[in-house]
GROMACS .gro file of C-alpha atoms in nm:
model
  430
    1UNK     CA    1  -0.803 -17.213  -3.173
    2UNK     CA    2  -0.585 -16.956  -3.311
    3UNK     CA    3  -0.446 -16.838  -2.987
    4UNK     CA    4  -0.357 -17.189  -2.918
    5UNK     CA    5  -0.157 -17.208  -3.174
    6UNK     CA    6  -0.001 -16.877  -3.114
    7UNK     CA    7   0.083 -17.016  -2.815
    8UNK     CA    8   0.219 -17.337  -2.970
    9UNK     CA    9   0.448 -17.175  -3.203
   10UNK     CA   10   0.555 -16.975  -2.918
   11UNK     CA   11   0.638 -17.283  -2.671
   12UNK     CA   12   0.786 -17.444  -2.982
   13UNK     CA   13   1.025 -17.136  -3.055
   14UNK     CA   14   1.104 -17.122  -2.717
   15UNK     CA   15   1.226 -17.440  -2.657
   16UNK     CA   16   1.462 -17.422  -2.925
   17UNK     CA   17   1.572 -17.108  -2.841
   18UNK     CA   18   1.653 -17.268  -2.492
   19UNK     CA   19   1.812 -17.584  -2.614
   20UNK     CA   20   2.028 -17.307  -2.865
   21UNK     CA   21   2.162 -17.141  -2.535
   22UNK     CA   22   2.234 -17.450  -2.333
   23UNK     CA   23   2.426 -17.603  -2.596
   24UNK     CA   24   2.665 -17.265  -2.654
   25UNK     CA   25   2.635 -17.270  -2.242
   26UNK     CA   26   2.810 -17.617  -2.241
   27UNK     CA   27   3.035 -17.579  -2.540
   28UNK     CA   28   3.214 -17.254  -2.382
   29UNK     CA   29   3.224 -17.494  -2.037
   30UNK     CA   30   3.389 -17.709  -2.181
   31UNK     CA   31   3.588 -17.464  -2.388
   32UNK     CA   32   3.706 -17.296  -2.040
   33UNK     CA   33   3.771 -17.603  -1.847
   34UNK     CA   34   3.962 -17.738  -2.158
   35UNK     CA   35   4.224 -17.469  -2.074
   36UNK     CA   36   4.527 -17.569  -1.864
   37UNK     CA   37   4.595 -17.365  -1.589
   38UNK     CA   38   4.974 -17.288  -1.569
   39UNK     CA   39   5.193 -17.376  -1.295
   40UNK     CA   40   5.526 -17.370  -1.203
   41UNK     CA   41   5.681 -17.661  -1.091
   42UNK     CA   42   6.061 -17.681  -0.942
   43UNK     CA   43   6.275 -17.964  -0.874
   44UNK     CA   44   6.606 -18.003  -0.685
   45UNK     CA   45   6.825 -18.274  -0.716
   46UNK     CA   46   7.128 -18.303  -0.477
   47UNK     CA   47   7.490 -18.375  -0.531
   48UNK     CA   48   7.737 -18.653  -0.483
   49UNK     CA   49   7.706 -18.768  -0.110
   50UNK     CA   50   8.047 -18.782   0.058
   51UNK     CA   51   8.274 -18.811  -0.248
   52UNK     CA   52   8.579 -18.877  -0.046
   53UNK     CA   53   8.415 -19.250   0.042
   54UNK     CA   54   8.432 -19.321  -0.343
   55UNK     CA   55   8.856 -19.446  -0.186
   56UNK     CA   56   8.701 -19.779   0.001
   57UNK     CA   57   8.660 -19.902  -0.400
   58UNK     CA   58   8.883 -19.694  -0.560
   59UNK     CA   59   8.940 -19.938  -0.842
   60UNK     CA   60   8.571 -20.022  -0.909
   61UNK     CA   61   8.459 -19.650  -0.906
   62UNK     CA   62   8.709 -19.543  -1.141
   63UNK     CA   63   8.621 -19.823  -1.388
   64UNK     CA   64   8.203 -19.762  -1.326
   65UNK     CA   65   8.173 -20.100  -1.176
   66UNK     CA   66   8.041 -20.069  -0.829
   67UNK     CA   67   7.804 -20.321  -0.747
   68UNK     CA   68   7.565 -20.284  -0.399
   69UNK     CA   69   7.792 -20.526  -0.191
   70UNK     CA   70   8.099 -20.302  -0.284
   71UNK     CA   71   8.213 -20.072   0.113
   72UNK     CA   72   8.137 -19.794  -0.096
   73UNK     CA   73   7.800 -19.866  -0.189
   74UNK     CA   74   7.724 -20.011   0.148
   75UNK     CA   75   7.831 -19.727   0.314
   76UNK     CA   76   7.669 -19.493   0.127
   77UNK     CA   77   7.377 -19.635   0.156
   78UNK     CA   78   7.387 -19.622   0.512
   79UNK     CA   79   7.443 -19.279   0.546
   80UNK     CA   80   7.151 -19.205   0.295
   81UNK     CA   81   6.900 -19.310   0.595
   82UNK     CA   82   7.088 -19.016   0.836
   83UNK     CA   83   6.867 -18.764   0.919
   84UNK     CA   84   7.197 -18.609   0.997
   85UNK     CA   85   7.231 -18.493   0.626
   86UNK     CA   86   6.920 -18.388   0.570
   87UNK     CA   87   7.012 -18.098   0.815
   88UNK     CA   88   7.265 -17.862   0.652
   89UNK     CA   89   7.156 -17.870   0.247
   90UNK     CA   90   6.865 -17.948   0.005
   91UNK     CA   91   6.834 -18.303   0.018
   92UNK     CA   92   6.540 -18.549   0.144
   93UNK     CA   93   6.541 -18.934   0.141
   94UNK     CA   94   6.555 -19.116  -0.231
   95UNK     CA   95   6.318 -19.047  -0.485
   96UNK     CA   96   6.036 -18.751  -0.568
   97UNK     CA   97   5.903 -18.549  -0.245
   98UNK     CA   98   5.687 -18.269  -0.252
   99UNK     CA   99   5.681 -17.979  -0.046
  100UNK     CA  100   5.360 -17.997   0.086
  101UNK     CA  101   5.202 -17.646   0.015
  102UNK     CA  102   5.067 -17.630   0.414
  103UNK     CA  103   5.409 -17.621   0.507
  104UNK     CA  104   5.540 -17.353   0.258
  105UNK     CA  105   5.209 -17.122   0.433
  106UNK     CA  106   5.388 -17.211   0.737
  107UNK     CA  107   5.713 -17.104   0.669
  108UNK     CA  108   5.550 -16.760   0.507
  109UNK     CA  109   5.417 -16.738   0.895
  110UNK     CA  110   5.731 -16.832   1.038
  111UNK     CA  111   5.530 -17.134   1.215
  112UNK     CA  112   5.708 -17.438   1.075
  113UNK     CA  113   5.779 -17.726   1.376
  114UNK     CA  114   6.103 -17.759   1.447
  115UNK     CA  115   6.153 -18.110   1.295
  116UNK     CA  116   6.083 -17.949   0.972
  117UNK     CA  117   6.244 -17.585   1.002
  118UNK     CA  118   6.570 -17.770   1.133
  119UNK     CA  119   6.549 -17.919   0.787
  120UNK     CA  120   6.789 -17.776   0.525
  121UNK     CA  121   6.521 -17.845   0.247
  122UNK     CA  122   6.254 -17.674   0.419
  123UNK     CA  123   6.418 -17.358   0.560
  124UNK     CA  124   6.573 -17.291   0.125
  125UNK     CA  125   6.271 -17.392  -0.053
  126UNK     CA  126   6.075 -17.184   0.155
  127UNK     CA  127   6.300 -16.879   0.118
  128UNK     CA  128   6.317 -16.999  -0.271
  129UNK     CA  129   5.937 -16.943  -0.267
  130UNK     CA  130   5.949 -16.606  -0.048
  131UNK     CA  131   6.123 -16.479  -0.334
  132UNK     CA  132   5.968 -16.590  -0.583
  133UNK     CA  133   5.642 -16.434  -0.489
  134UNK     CA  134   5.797 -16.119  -0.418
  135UNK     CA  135   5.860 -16.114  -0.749
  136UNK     CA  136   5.540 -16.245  -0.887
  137UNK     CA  137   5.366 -15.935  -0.680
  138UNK     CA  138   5.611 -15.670  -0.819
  139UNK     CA  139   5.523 -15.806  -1.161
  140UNK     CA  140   5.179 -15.870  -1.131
  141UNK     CA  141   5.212 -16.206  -1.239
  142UNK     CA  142   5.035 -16.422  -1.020
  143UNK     CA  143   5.115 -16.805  -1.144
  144UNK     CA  144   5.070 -17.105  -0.847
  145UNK     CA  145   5.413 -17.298  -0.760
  146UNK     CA  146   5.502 -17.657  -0.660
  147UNK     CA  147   5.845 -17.780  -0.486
  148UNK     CA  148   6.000 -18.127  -0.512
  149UNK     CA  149   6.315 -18.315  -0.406
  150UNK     CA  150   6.412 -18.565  -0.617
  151UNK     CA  151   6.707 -18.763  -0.394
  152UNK     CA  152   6.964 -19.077  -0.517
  153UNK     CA  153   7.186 -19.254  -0.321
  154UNK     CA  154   7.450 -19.024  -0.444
  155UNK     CA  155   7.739 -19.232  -0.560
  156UNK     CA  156   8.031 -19.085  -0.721
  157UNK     CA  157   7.947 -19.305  -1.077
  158UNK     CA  158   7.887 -19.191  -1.419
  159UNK     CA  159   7.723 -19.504  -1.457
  160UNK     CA  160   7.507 -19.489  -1.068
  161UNK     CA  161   7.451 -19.069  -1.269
  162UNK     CA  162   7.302 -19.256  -1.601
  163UNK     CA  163   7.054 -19.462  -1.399
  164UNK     CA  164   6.931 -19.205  -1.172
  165UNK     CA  165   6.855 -18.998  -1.454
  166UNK     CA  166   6.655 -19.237  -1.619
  167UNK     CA  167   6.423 -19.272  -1.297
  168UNK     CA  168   6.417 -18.871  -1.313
  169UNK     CA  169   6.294 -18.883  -1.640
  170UNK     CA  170   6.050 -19.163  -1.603
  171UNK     CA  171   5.942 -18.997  -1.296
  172UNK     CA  172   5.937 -18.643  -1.522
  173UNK     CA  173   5.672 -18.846  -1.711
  174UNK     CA  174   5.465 -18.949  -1.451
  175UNK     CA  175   5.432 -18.652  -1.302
  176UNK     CA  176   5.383 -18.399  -1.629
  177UNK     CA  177   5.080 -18.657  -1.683
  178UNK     CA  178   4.913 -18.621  -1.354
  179UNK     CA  179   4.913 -18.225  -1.391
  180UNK     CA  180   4.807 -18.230  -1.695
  181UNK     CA  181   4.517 -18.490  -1.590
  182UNK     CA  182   4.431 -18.197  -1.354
  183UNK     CA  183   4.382 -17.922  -1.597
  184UNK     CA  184   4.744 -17.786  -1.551
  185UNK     CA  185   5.048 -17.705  -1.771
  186UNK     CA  186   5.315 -17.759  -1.550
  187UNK     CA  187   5.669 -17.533  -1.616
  188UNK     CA  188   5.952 -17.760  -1.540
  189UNK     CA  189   6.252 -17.607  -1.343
  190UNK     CA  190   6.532 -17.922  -1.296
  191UNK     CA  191   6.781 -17.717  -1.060
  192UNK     CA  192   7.086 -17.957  -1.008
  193UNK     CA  193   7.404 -17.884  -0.728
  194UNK     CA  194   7.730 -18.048  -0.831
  195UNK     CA  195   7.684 -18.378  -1.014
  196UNK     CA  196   7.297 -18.335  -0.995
  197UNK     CA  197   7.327 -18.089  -1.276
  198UNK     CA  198   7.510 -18.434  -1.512
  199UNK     CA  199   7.209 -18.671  -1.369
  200UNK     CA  200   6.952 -18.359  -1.535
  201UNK     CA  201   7.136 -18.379  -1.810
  202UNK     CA  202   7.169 -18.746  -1.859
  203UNK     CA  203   6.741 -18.710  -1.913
  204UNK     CA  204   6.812 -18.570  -2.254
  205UNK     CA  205   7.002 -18.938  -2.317
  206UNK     CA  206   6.665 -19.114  -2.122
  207UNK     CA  207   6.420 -18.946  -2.348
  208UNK     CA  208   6.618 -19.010  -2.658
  209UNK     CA  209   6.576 -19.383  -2.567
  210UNK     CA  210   6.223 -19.347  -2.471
  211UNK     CA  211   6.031 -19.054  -2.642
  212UNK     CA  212   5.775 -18.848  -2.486
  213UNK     CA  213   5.594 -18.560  -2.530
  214UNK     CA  214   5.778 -18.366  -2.222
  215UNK     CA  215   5.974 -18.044  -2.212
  216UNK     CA  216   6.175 -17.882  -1.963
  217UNK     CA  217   6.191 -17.510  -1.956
  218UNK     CA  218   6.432 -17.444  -1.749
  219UNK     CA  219   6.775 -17.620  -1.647
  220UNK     CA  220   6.979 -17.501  -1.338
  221UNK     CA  221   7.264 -17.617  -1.314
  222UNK     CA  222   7.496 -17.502  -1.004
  223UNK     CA  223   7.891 -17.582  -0.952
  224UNK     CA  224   7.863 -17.854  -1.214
  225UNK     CA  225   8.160 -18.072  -1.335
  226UNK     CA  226   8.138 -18.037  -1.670
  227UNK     CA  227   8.204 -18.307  -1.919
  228UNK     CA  228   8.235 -18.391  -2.271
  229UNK     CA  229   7.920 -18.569  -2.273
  230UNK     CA  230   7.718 -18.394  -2.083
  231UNK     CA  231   7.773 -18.042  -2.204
  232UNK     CA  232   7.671 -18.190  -2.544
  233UNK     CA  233   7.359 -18.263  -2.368
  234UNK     CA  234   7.245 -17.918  -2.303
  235UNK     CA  235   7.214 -17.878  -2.725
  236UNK     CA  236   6.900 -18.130  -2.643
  237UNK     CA  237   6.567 -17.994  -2.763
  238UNK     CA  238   6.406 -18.136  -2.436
  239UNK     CA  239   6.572 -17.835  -2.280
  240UNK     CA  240   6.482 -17.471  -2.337
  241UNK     CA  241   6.719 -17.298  -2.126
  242UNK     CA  242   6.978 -17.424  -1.940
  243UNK     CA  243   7.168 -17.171  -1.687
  244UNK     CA  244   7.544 -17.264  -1.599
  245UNK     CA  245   7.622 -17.119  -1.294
  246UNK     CA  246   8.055 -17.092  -1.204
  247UNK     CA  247   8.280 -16.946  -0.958
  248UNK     CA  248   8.644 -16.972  -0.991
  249UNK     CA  249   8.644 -16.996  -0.638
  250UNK     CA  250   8.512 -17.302  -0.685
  251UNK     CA  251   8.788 -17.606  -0.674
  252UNK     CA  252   8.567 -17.879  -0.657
  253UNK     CA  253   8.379 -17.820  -0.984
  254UNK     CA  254   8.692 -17.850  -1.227
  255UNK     CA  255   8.884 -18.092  -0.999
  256UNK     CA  256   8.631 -18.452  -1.086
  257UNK     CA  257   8.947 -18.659  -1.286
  258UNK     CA  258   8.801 -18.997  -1.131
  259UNK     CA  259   8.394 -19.017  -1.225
  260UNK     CA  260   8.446 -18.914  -1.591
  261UNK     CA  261   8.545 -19.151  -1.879
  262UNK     CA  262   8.764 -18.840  -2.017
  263UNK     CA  263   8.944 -18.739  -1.685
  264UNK     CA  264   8.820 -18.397  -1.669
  265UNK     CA  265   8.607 -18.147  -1.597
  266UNK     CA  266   8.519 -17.809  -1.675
  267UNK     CA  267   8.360 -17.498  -1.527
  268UNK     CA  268   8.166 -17.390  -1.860
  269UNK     CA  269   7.927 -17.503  -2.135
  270UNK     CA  270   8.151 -17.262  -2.372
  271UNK     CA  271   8.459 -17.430  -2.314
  272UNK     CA  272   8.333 -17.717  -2.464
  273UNK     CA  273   8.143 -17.586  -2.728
  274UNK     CA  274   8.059 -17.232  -2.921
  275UNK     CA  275   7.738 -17.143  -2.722
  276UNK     CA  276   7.688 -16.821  -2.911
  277UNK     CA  277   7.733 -16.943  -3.240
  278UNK     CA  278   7.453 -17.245  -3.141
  279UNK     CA  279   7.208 -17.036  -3.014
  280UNK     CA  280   7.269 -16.825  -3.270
  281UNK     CA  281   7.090 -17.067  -3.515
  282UNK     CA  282   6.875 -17.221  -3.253
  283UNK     CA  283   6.569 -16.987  -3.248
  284UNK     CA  284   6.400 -17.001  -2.884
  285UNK     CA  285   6.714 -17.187  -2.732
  286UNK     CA  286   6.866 -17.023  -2.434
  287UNK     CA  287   7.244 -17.098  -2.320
  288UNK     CA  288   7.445 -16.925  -2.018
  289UNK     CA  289   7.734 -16.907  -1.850
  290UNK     CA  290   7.722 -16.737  -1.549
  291UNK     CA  291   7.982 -16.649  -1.309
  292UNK     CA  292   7.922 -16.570  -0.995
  293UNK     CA  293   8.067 -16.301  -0.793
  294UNK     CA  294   8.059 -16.142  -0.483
  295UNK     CA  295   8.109 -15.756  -0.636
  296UNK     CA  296   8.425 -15.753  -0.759
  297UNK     CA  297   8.552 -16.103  -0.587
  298UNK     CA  298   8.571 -16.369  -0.812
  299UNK     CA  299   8.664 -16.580  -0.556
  300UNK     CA  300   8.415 -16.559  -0.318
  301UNK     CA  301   8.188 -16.870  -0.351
  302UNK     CA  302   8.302 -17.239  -0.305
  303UNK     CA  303   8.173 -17.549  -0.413
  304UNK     CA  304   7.907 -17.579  -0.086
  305UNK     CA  305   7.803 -17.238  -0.108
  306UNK     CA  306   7.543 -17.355  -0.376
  307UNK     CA  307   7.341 -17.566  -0.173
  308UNK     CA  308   7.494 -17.596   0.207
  309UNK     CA  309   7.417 -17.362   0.528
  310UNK     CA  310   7.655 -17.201   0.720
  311UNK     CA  311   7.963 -17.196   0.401
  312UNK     CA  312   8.064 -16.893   0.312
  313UNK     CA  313   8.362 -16.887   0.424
  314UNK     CA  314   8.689 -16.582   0.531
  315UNK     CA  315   8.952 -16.576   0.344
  316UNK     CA  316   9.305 -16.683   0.510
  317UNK     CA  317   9.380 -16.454   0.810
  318UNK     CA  318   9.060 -16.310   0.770
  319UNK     CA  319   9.145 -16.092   0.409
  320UNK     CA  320   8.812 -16.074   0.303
  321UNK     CA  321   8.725 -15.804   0.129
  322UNK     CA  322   8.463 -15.576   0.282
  323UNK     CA  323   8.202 -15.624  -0.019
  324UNK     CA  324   8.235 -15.959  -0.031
  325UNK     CA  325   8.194 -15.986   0.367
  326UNK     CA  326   7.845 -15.780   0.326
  327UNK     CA  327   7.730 -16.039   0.118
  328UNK     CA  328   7.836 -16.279   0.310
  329UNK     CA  329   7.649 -16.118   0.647
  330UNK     CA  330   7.344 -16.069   0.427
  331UNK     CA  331   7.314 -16.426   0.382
  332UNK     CA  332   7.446 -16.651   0.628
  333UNK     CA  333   7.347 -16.924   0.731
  334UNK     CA  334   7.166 -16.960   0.344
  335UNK     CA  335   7.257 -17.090   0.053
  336UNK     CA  336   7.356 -16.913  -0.266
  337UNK     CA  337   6.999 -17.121  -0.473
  338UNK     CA  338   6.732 -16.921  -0.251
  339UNK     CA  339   6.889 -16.630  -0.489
  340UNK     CA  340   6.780 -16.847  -0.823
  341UNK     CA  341   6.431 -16.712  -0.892
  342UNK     CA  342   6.591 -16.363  -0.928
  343UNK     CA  343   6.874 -16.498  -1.182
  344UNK     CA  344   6.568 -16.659  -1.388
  345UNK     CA  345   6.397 -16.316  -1.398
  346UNK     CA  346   6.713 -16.119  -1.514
  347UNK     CA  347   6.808 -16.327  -1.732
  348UNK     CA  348   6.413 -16.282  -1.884
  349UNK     CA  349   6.485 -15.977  -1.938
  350UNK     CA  350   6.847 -15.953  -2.055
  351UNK     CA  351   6.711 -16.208  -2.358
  352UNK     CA  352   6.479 -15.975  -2.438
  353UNK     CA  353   6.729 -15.711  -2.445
  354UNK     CA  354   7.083 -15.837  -2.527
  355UNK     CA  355   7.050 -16.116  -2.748
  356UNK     CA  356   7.299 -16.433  -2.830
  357UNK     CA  357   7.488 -16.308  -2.490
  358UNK     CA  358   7.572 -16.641  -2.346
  359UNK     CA  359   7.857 -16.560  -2.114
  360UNK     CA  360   7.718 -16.301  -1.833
  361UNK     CA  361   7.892 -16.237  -1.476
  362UNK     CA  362   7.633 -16.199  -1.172
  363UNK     CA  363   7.745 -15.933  -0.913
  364UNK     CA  364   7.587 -16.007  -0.599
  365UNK     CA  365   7.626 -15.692  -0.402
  366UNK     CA  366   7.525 -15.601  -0.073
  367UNK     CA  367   7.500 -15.239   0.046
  368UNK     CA  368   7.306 -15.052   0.377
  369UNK     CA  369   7.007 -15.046   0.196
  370UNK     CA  370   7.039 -15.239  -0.135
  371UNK     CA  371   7.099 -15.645  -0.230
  372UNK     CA  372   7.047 -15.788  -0.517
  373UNK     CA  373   7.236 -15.859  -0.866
  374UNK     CA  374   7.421 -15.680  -1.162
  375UNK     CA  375   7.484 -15.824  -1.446
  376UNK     CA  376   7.775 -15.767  -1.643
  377UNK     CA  377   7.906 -15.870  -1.984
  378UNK     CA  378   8.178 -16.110  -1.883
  379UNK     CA  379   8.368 -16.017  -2.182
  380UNK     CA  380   8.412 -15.614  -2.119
  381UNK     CA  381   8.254 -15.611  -1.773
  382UNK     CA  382   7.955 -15.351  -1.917
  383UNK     CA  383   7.659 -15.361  -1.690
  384UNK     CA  384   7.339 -15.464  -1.816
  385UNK     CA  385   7.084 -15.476  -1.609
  386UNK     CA  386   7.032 -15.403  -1.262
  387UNK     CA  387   6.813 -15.637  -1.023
  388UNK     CA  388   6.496 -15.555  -0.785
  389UNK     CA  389   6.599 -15.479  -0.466
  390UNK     CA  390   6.548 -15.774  -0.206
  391UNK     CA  391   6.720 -15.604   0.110
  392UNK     CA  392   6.411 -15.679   0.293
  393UNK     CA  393   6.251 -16.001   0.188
  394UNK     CA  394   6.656 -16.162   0.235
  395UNK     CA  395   6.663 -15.983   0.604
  396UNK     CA  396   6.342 -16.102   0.732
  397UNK     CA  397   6.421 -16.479   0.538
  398UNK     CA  398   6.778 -16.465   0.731
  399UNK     CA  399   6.639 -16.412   1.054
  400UNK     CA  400   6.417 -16.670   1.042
  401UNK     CA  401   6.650 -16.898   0.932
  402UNK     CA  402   6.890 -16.806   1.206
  403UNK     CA  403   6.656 -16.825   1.495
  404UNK     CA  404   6.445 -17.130   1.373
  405UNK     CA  405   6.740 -17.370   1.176
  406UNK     CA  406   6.952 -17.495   1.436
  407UNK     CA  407   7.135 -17.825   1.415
  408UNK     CA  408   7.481 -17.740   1.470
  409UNK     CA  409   7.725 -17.514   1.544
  410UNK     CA  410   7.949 -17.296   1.299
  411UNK     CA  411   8.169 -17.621   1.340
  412UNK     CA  412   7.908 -17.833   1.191
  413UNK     CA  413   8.074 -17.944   0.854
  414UNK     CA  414   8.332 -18.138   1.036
  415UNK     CA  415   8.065 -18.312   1.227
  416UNK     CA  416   7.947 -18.401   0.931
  417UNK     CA  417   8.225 -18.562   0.831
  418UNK     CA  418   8.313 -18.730   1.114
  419UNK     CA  419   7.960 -18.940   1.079
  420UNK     CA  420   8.112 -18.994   0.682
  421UNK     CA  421   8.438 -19.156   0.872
  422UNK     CA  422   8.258 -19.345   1.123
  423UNK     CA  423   7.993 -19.491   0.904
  424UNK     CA  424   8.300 -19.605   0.644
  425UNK     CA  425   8.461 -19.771   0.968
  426UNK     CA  426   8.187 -19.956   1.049
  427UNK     CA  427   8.135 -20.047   0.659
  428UNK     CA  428   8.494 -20.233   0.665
  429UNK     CA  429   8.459 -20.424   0.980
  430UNK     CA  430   8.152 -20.572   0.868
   0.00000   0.00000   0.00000
């Protein structure tokens, strides 16, 4: 009788003991599946689409009245369904598209189809992404990575700019939601060419209007038009850094009189406003200007160098200087945004190390066995850091782009607009 008891108290003890375990079992479980995995997510938003068709409504563009029977309208929306334009620069049809991740393993074995690798979107996102995990291996930071496009019809309209960015940010929304519904903390990267950069900004307006618990870490913007009222925007808590990227090689960028309530634009946040002094009292809050050079040649980039293949162009009679050429042969046929996830990882470091510098020059420079970035204090041209070298990673990216991306000729652009022409003809007579 005793031993049974023994042996009661035992079973007893035992059970609680076990219930004890699978309770703390199930607690950390949850504890551990609780935690949001991080992951980067990236976004590129295209430009204006064929700015010089914003003439067949002059009037009604300039005044932000364009309605979708207007030629202009009509026409661009015509020219939106061209698979044509999808060929030479990051841009896929309207709305949020992913990169699916089969195709980015693809692309890292050179094995896209040629309906996709004669894609401009595919051939720089996947370069954008051979970088960035070069960089992520030399770091030992191993963090997983989405790609979207996010595409509008593109009209040259502060107004057509104001509504597209409230879809972004509605979109923004939807999508920060269904990451985090998966156990992820997604890291927003907006990266905006030309007037894409104003539609980011414009979501700081949207999410005034319509709070939610969303943050975006990182704003690229690239060749720009400033304005009054959307430099302002970049101040916007919903924004962590934002990254200004200039060259005064660039005409278009300052040259937008006609799409802005104020009649001009500018190349930099600081001409607008005092971005040292702001960040100054705006712990965490990360401002640049960045011009962009090729070594010592400040004029080296134009407007499409951003986000267009095949556009780096000679100088007149060929008076290119022989840095700025070796760049130039490094790259071609790519665009200047593949280089992006090595700007974000200087500029890491330079905050870390040079504090409340807002106005930086990047040096792309290109030697036998060397390309990559300085960067320099724009104000006394002091180096400051130094970036990795990516010689290889660009050469083998380059190749593949040049045997694989094929849709024109070094004549292309003017093909290009020659469809822009056409499609406006046809527009008016109908």
């Amino acid at each position: 009788m005793e031993n049974y008891m023994i042996d009661k108290k035992q079973l007893v003890s035992g059970i609680y003991l076990t219930s004890i375990l699978l309770i703390i079992t199930a607690t950390f479980s949850l504890q551990v599946k609780k935690t949001p995995i991080k992951k980067q997510v990236t976004i590129f938003v295209h430009g204006t689409v064929f700015p010089f068709l914003a003439f067949l409504n002059p009037h009604k563009t300039y005044i932000h009245n364009l309605d979708s029977q207007d030629w202009y309208s009509r026409c661009i929306g015509q020219l939106r369904t061209n698979p044509l334009l999808q060929e030479d620069c990051i841009m896929l049809d309207v709305g949020l598209h992913k990169i699916d991740n089969g195709y980015l393993q693809q692309y890292t074995q050179q094995t896209l189809p040629p309906a996709l690798s004669k894609k401009g979107a595919y051939q720089a996102i996947g370069a954008y992404h051979t970088i960035t995990k070069l960089l992520a291996n030399n770091s030992k930071q191993h963090v997983e990575h989405d790609y979207y496009t996010f595409g509008f019809t593109g009209l040259l309209s502060e107004s057509h700019r104001k509504q597209t960015a409230e879809d972004l940010y509605q979109t923004l929304i939807k999508l920060i939601y269904t990451y985090k519904q998966q156990n992820y903390e997604p890291i927003i990267t907006l990266c905006g060419y030309s007037h894409g950069g104003n539609v980011i900004l414009y979501t700081a307006q949207a999410a005034e209007r319509s709070p939610a618990a969303i943050s975006i870490d990182t704003v690229v913007l690239l060749g720009t038009p400033l304005q009054t009222e959307t430099a302002q925007l970049a101040k916007k808590s919903i924004f962590k850094t934002v990254i200004n990227i200039y060259s005064t090689g660039d005409t278009v960028q300052s040259g937008d009189s006609f799409s802005t309530p104020h009649g001009i634009t500018h190349r930099k946040l600081s001409d607008l406003f005092n971005t040292q002094e702001y960040v100054k009292v705006c712990p965490g809050k990360h401002l640049y200007d960045l011009q962009i050079t090729a070594d010592e040649d400040k004029q080296a980039f134009g407007h499409c160098a951003y986000w267009f293949f095949n556009h780096y162009s000679p100088g007149l009679f060929n008076t290119t200087p022989v840095n700025t050429q070796a760049v130039y042969n490094t790259l071609t046929p790519l665009p200047l945004v593949i280089l992006i996830p090595l700007v974000k990882e200087l500029l890491k470091k330079t905050s870390f190390t040079y504090q409340n510098i807002t106005d930086l020059t990047l040096s792309l420079n290109a030697h036998e066995s060397y390309f990559g970035f300085q960067v320099l204090n724009a104000h006394n041209n002091q180096c400051l850091l130094k970036s990795a070298n990516i010689k290889n990673s660009v050469s083998r990216i380059q190749q593949y782009a040049q045997t694989s991306w094929q849709p024109y000729v070094h004549e292309s652009f003017s093909m290009r607009l020659a469809v822009g022409a056409l499609t406006a003809l046809q527009t008016l007579v109908t």
